[in-house]
Amino acid sequence: MQPNTDRSNDIQRRFHLVEQAIGQASEASSAEQHLPSELRDSIQRVDRLGDTAREVLQSGDQARIRKLVTDMTASAERARRVCTNIPQLSAQIRGAVSHMASQIQELKRDLQ
């Protein structure tokens, strides 16, 4: 196999993990009562970006990919900060958001 094919497969696998983590955070936010709007908005933004990510990744346009991952990272980190600052949130939402942000960080690292 070509090294590019291996790298592409690795990124596809990583992206699949990111999609799963976004789905878990989205589900957890739906189940959470009294979720701060900043947290809900951040998770929804990451979810929307995730919906377009597969197309952007397949385009191979490095500038679009970098912008997408940067935007996803910023929103996920904002969600993580909200979780850190509001201790009353459930362990489920805190864990899901932390996992989502970590997976996006891993994707960002893999793309470098």
PDB file of C-alpha atoms in Angstrom, residues 16-101:
ATOM      1  CA  HIS A  16     -15.229   8.164  12.157  1.00  0.00           C
ATOM      2  CA  LEU A  17     -14.260   8.376  15.854  1.00  0.00           C
ATOM      3  CA  VAL A  18     -14.871  12.144  15.769  1.00  0.00           C
ATOM      4  CA  GLU A  19     -18.326  11.582  14.265  1.00  0.00           C
ATOM      5  CA  GLN A  20     -19.165   9.096  17.020  1.00  0.00           C
ATOM      6  CA  ALA A  21     -17.950  11.466  19.732  1.00  0.00           C
ATOM      7  CA  ILE A  22     -19.983  14.350  18.279  1.00  0.00           C
ATOM      8  CA  GLY A  23     -23.052  12.100  18.211  1.00  0.00           C
ATOM      9  CA  GLN A  24     -22.537  11.141  21.853  1.00  0.00           C
ATOM     10  CA  ALA A  25     -22.165  14.782  22.917  1.00  0.00           C
ATOM     11  CA  SER A  26     -25.244  15.724  20.926  1.00  0.00           C
ATOM     12  CA  GLU A  27     -27.282  12.923  22.522  1.00  0.00           C
ATOM     13  CA  ALA A  28     -26.031  13.847  25.991  1.00  0.00           C
ATOM     14  CA  SER A  29     -26.960  17.494  25.446  1.00  0.00           C
ATOM     15  CA  SER A  30     -30.473  16.476  24.398  1.00  0.00           C
ATOM     16  CA  ALA A  31     -30.879  14.426  27.577  1.00  0.00           C
ATOM     17  CA  GLU A  32     -29.553  17.162  29.875  1.00  0.00           C
ATOM     18  CA  GLN A  33     -32.043  19.407  31.653  1.00  0.00           C
ATOM     19  CA  HIS A  34     -31.228  23.115  31.940  1.00  0.00           C
ATOM     20  CA  LEU A  35     -28.232  23.014  29.637  1.00  0.00           C
ATOM     21  CA  PRO A  36     -26.572  26.447  29.307  1.00  0.00           C
ATOM     22  CA  SER A  37     -27.298  27.915  25.873  1.00  0.00           C
ATOM     23  CA  GLU A  38     -23.583  28.505  25.212  1.00  0.00           C
ATOM     24  CA  LEU A  39     -22.922  24.789  25.693  1.00  0.00           C
ATOM     25  CA  ARG A  40     -25.885  23.701  23.571  1.00  0.00           C
ATOM     26  CA  ASP A  41     -24.896  26.170  20.827  1.00  0.00           C
ATOM     27  CA  SER A  42     -21.273  24.986  20.847  1.00  0.00           C
ATOM     28  CA  ILE A  43     -22.265  21.327  20.545  1.00  0.00           C
ATOM     29  CA  GLN A  44     -24.751  22.118  17.759  1.00  0.00           C
ATOM     30  CA  ARG A  45     -22.085  24.088  15.894  1.00  0.00           C
ATOM     31  CA  VAL A  46     -19.629  21.190  16.093  1.00  0.00           C
ATOM     32  CA  ASP A  47     -22.420  18.864  14.947  1.00  0.00           C
ATOM     33  CA  ARG A  48     -23.193  21.061  11.916  1.00  0.00           C
ATOM     34  CA  LEU A  49     -19.497  21.324  11.049  1.00  0.00           C
ATOM     35  CA  GLY A  50     -19.217  17.550  11.379  1.00  0.00           C
ATOM     36  CA  ASP A  51     -22.034  17.154   8.857  1.00  0.00           C
ATOM     37  CA  THR A  52     -19.960  18.962   6.214  1.00  0.00           C
ATOM     38  CA  ALA A  53     -16.599  17.528   7.274  1.00  0.00           C
ATOM     39  CA  ARG A  54     -16.683  14.334   5.199  1.00  0.00           C
ATOM     40  CA  GLU A  55     -17.203  16.330   2.008  1.00  0.00           C
ATOM     41  CA  VAL A  56     -14.448  18.790   2.962  1.00  0.00           C
ATOM     42  CA  LEU A  57     -12.005  15.985   3.847  1.00  0.00           C
ATOM     43  CA  GLN A  58     -12.711  14.199   0.567  1.00  0.00           C
ATOM     44  CA  SER A  59     -12.160  17.429  -1.391  1.00  0.00           C
ATOM     45  CA  GLY A  60      -8.495  17.346  -0.401  1.00  0.00           C
ATOM     46  CA  ASP A  61      -8.524  21.165  -0.180  1.00  0.00           C
ATOM     47  CA  GLN A  62      -5.996  21.708   2.610  1.00  0.00           C
ATOM     48  CA  ALA A  63      -7.112  25.278   3.327  1.00  0.00           C
ATOM     49  CA  ARG A  64     -10.770  24.225   3.728  1.00  0.00           C
ATOM     50  CA  ILE A  65      -9.754  21.222   5.858  1.00  0.00           C
ATOM     51  CA  ARG A  66      -7.611  23.389   8.159  1.00  0.00           C
ATOM     52  CA  LYS A  67     -10.394  25.959   8.554  1.00  0.00           C
ATOM     53  CA  LEU A  68     -12.969  23.269   9.278  1.00  0.00           C
ATOM     54  CA  VAL A  69     -10.822  21.555  11.906  1.00  0.00           C
ATOM     55  CA  THR A  70      -9.914  24.922  13.462  1.00  0.00           C
ATOM     56  CA  ASP A  71     -13.607  25.860  13.691  1.00  0.00           C
ATOM     57  CA  MET A  72     -14.521  22.463  15.143  1.00  0.00           C
ATOM     58  CA  THR A  73     -11.686  22.732  17.674  1.00  0.00           C
ATOM     59  CA  ALA A  74     -12.726  26.232  18.774  1.00  0.00           C
ATOM     60  CA  SER A  75     -16.358  25.216  19.330  1.00  0.00           C
ATOM     61  CA  ALA A  76     -15.432  21.991  21.105  1.00  0.00           C
ATOM     62  CA  GLU A  77     -13.014  23.837  23.388  1.00  0.00           C
ATOM     63  CA  ARG A  78     -15.685  26.427  24.163  1.00  0.00           C
ATOM     64  CA  ALA A  79     -18.045  23.601  25.130  1.00  0.00           C
ATOM     65  CA  ARG A  80     -15.320  22.052  27.293  1.00  0.00           C
ATOM     66  CA  ARG A  81     -14.732  25.390  29.070  1.00  0.00           C
ATOM     67  CA  VAL A  82     -18.439  25.706  29.853  1.00  0.00           C
ATOM     68  CA  CYS A  83     -18.400  22.206  31.336  1.00  0.00           C
ATOM     69  CA  THR A  84     -15.390  23.104  33.447  1.00  0.00           C
ATOM     70  CA  ASN A  85     -17.000  26.300  34.727  1.00  0.00           C
ATOM     71  CA  ILE A  86     -20.400  24.793  35.608  1.00  0.00           C
ATOM     72  CA  PRO A  87     -19.904  21.965  38.116  1.00  0.00           C
ATOM     73  CA  GLN A  88     -23.655  21.191  38.308  1.00  0.00           C
ATOM     74  CA  LEU A  89     -23.625  19.565  34.858  1.00  0.00           C
ATOM     75  CA  SER A  90     -23.963  15.787  34.801  1.00  0.00           C
ATOM     76  CA  ALA A  91     -20.965  13.523  34.461  1.00  0.00           C
ATOM     77  CA  GLN A  92     -22.507  12.226  31.221  1.00  0.00           C
ATOM     78  CA  ILE A  93     -22.454  15.594  29.432  1.00  0.00           C
ATOM     79  CA  ARG A  94     -19.062  16.516  30.877  1.00  0.00           C
ATOM     80  CA  GLY A  95     -17.546  13.227  29.724  1.00  0.00           C
ATOM     81  CA  ALA A  96     -19.161  13.379  26.284  1.00  0.00           C
ATOM     82  CA  VAL A  97     -17.952  16.935  25.665  1.00  0.00           C
ATOM     83  CA  SER A  98     -14.458  16.129  26.900  1.00  0.00           C
ATOM     84  CA  HIS A  99     -14.309  13.044  24.663  1.00  0.00           C
ATOM     85  CA  MET A 100     -15.566  15.032  21.652  1.00  0.00           C
ATOM     86  CA  ALA A 101     -12.964  17.773  22.172  1.00  0.00           C
TER      87      ALA A 101
END
